[in-house]
CSV table of C-alpha atoms in Angstrom, one decimal:
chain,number,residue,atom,x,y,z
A,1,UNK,CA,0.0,0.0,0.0
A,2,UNK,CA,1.3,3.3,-1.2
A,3,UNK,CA,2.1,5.5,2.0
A,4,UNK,CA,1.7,9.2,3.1
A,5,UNK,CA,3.1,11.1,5.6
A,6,UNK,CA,1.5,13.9,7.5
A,7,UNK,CA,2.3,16.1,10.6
A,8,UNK,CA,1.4,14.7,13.7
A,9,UNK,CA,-1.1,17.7,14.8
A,10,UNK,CA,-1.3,21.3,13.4
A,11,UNK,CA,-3.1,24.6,14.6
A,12,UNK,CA,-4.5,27.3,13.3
A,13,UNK,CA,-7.0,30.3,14.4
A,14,UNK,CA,-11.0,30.9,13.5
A,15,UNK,CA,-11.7,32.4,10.2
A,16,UNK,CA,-7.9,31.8,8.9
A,17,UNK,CA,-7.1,29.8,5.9
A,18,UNK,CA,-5.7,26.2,6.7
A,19,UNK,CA,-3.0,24.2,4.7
A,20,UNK,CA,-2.7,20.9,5.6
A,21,UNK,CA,0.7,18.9,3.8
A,22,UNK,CA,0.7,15.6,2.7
A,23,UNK,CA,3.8,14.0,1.6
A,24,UNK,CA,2.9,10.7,-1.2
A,25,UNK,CA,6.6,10.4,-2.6
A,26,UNK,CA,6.0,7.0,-3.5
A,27,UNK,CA,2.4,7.4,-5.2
A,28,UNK,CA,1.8,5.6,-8.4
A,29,UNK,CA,0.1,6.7,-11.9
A,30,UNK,CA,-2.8,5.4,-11.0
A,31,UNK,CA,-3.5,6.4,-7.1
A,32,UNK,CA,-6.1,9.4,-6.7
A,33,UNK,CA,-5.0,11.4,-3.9
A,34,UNK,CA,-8.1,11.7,-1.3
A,35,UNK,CA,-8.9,13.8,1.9
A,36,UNK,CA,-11.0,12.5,5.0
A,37,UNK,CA,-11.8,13.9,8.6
A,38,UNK,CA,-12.6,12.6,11.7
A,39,UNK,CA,-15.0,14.8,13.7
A,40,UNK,CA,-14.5,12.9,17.6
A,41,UNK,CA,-17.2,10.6,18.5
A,42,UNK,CA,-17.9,10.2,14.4
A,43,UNK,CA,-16.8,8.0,12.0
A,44,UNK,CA,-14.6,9.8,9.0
A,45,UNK,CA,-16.0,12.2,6.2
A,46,UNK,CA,-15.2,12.5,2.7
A,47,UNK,CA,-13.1,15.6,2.0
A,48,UNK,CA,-12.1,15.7,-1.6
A,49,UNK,CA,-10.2,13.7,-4.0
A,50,UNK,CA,-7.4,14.2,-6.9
A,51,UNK,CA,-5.7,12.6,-9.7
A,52,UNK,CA,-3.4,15.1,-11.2
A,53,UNK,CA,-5.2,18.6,-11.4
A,54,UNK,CA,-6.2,20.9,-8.7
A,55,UNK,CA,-9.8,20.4,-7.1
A,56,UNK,CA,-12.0,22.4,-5.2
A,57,UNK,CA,-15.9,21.9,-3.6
A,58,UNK,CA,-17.6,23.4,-0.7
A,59,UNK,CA,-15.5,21.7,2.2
A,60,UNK,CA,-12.2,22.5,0.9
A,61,UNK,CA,-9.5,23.1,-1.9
A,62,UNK,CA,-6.8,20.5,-3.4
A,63,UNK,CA,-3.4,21.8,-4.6
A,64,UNK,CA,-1.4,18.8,-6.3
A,65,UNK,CA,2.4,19.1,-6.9
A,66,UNK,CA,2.9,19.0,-10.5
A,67,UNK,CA,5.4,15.8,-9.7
A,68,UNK,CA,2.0,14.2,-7.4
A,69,UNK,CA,4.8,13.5,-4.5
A,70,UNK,CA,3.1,15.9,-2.1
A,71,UNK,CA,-0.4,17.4,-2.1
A,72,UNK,CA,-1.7,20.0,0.5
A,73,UNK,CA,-5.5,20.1,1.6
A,74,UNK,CA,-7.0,23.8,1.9
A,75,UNK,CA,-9.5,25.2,4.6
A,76,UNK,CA,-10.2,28.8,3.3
A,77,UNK,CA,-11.4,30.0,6.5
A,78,UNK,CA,-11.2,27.6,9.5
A,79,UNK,CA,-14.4,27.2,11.6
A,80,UNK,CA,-14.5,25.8,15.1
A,81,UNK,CA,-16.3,22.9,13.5
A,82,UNK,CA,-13.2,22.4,11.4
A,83,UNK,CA,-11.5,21.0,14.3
A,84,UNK,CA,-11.2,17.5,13.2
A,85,UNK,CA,-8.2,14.6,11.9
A,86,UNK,CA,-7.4,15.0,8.6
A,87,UNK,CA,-6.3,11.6,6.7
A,88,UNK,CA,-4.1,11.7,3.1
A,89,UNK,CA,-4.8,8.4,1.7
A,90,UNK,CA,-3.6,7.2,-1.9
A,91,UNK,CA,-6.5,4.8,-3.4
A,92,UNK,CA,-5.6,2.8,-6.4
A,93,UNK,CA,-7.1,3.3,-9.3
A,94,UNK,CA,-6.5,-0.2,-10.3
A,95,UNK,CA,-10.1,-2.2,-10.1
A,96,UNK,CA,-9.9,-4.9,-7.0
A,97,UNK,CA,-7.2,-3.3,-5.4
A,98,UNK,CA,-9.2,-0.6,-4.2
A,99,UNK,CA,-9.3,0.3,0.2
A,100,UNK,CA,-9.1,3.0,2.1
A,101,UNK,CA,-5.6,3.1,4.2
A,102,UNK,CA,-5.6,5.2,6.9
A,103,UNK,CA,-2.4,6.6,8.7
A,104,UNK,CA,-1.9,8.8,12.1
A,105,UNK,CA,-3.4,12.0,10.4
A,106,UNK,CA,-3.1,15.1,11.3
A,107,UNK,CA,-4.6,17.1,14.6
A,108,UNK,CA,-6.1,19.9,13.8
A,109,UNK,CA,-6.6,22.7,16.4
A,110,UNK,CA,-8.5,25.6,15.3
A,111,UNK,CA,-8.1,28.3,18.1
A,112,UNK,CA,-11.2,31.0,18.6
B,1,UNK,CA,-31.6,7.1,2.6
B,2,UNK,CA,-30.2,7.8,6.1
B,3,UNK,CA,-26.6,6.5,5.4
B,4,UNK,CA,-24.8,4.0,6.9
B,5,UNK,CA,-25.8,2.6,10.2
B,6,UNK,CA,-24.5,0.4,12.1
B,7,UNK,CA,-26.1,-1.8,15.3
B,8,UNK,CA,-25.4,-1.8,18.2
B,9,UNK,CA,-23.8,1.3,18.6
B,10,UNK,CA,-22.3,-0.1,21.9
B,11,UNK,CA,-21.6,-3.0,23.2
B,12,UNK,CA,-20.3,-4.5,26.3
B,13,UNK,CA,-19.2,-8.3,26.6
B,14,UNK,CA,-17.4,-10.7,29.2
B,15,UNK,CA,-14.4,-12.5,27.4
B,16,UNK,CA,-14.6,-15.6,25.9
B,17,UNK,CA,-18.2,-14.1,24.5
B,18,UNK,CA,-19.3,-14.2,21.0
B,19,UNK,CA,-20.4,-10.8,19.2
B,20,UNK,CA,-22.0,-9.7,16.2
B,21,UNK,CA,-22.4,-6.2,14.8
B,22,UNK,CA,-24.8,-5.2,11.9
B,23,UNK,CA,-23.7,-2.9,9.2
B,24,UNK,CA,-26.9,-1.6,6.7
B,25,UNK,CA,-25.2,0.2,3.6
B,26,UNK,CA,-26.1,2.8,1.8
B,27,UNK,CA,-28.7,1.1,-0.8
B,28,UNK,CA,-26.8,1.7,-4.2
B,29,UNK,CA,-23.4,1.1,-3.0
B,30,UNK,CA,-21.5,-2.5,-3.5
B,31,UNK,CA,-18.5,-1.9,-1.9
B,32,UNK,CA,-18.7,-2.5,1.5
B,33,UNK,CA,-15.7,-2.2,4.4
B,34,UNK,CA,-15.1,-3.1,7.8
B,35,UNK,CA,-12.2,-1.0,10.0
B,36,UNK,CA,-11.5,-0.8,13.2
B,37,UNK,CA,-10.0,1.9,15.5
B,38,UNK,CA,-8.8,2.3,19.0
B,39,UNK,CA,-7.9,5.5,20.6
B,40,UNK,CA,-5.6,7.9,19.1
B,41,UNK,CA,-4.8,5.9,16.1
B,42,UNK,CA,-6.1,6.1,12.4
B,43,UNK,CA,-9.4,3.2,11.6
B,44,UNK,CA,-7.7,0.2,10.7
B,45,UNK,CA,-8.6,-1.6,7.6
B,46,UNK,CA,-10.1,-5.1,8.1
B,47,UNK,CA,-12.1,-6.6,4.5
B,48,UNK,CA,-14.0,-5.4,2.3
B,49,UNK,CA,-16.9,-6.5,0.0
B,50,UNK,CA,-18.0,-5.8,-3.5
B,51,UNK,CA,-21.4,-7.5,-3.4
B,52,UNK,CA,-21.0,-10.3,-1.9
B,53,UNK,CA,-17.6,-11.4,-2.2
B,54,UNK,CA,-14.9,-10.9,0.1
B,55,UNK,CA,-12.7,-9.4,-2.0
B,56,UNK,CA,-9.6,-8.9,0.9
B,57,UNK,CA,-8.7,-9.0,4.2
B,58,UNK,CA,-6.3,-8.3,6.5
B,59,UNK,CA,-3.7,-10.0,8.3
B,60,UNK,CA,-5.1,-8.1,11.7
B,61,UNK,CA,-8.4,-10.3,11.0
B,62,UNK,CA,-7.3,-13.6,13.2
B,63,UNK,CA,-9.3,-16.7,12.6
B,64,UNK,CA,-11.9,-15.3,15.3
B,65,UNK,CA,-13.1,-12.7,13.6
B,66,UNK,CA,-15.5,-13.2,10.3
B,67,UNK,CA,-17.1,-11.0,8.1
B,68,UNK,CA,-20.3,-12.2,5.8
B,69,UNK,CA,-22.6,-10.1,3.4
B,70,UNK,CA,-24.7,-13.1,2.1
B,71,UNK,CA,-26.9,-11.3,-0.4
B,72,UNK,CA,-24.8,-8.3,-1.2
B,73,UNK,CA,-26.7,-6.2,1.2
B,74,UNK,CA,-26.1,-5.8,4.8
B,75,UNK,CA,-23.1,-7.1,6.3
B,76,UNK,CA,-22.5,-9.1,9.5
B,77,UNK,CA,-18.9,-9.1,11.5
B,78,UNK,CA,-18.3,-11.5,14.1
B,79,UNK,CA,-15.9,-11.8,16.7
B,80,UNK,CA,-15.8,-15.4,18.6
B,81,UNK,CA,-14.0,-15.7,22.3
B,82,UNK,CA,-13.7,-12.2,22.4
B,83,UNK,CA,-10.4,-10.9,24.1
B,84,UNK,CA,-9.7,-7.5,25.9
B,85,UNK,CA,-7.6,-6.6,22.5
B,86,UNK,CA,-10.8,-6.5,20.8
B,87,UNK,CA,-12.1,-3.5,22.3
B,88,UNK,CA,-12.1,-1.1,19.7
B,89,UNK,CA,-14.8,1.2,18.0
B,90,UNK,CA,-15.7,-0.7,14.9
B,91,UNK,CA,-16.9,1.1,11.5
B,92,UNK,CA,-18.6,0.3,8.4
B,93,UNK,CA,-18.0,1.9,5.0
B,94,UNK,CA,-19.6,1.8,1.8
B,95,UNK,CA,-19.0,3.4,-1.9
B,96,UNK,CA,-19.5,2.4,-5.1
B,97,UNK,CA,-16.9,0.7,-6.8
B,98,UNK,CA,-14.4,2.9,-8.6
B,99,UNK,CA,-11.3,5.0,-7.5
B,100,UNK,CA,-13.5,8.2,-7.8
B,101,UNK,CA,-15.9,6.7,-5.6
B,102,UNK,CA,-16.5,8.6,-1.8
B,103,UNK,CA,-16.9,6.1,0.8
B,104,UNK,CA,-19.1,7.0,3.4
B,105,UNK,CA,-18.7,5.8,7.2
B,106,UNK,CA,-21.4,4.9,9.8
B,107,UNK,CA,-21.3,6.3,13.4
B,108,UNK,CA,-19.3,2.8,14.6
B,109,UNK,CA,-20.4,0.3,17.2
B,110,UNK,CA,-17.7,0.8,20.4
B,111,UNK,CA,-17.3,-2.6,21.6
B,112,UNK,CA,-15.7,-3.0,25.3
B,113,UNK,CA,-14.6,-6.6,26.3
B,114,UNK,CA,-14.6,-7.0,30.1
């Protein structure tokens, strides 16, 4: 399984953009890049997802590094409710090989 | 559709006790997972489904643990002679099949082995 690694936990203040780093160095052609969070007490959310271009929808952006090593998840303006783990996970786009691997995530803090 | 659910949403056993846990997909979806998570560390993968067929599962899944979704529906995971170990929140997934697909995660059944 193709590996990511995050920072451990990351803060940020109310109402400030968010950029959350994800490191894929050994991501293949055909892995899409995707974004979950983990409210507590809840199971995890979709975020977004990404093959090779940017992406944005209501929850968030995606920049993608033109070389797909790294990829960095965007909260335009944090909200308390934004407080969550954030999971980078590669999903192959090969058909049968296809699960969700979750690693440590990242902590996010949003400060009022 | 309400989502995923999953039942019980908590359960408490004596070890050496059988459990089962219900997992109701969304309708349309055939992919179907099973993860489990204990505090502080990412959800776990532990098999997954598309229909019926278990397409994978991990080496974390001993020979006590069984997973069945006879008719491509809801799924079932069982854990026999339960263990302290096992205490975990356990979640259900499901998506369509297809790398663009979003899997979506019930609220997880917290099982505590006493």
């Amino acid at each position: 399984d193709a590996k990511t690694t995050q920072p451990n936990s990351m803060e940020s203040n109310e109402e400030e953009p968010v950029h959350l780093p994800c490191n894929h160095s050994t991501i293949s052609g055909t892995d899409y890049i995707h974004w979950y969070r983990q409210l507590p007490s809840q199971g995890p959310e979709y975020v977004i997802h990404g093959l090779t271009s940017n992406v944005n929808n209501r929850m968030a952006s995606l920049a993608i590094a033109e070389d797909r090593k790294s990829s960095t998840l965007i909260l335009h303006r944090a909200t308390l409710r934004d407080a969550a783990v954030y999971y980078c996970i590669l999903l192959s786009g090969i058909q049968g090989a296809q699960k969700l691997v979750f690693g440590q995530g990242t902590r996010l803090t949003i400060n009022p | 559709d309400t989502g995923v659910s999953q039942d019980p949403r908590h359960k408490i056993t004596k070890r050496g006790q059988n459990v089962t846990f219900r997992c109701d997909p969304i309708s349309e979806h055939n992919r179907l997972y099973w993860y489990r998570q204990t505090l502080g560390q990412g959800p776990e993968f532990l098999t997954y489904f598309q229909n019926e067929a278990q397409l994978e599962k991990s080496r974390l899944l001993s020979d006590r643990f069984s997973a069945e979704r006879p008719k491509g529906s809801f799924s079932t995971l069982e854990i026999q002679r339960t263990e302290q170990g096992d205490s975990a929140m356990y979640l259900c997934a499901s998506s369509l099949a297809g790398s663009k697909g979003e899997a979506f995660f019930g609220q997880g059944t917290r099982l505590t082995v006493v």
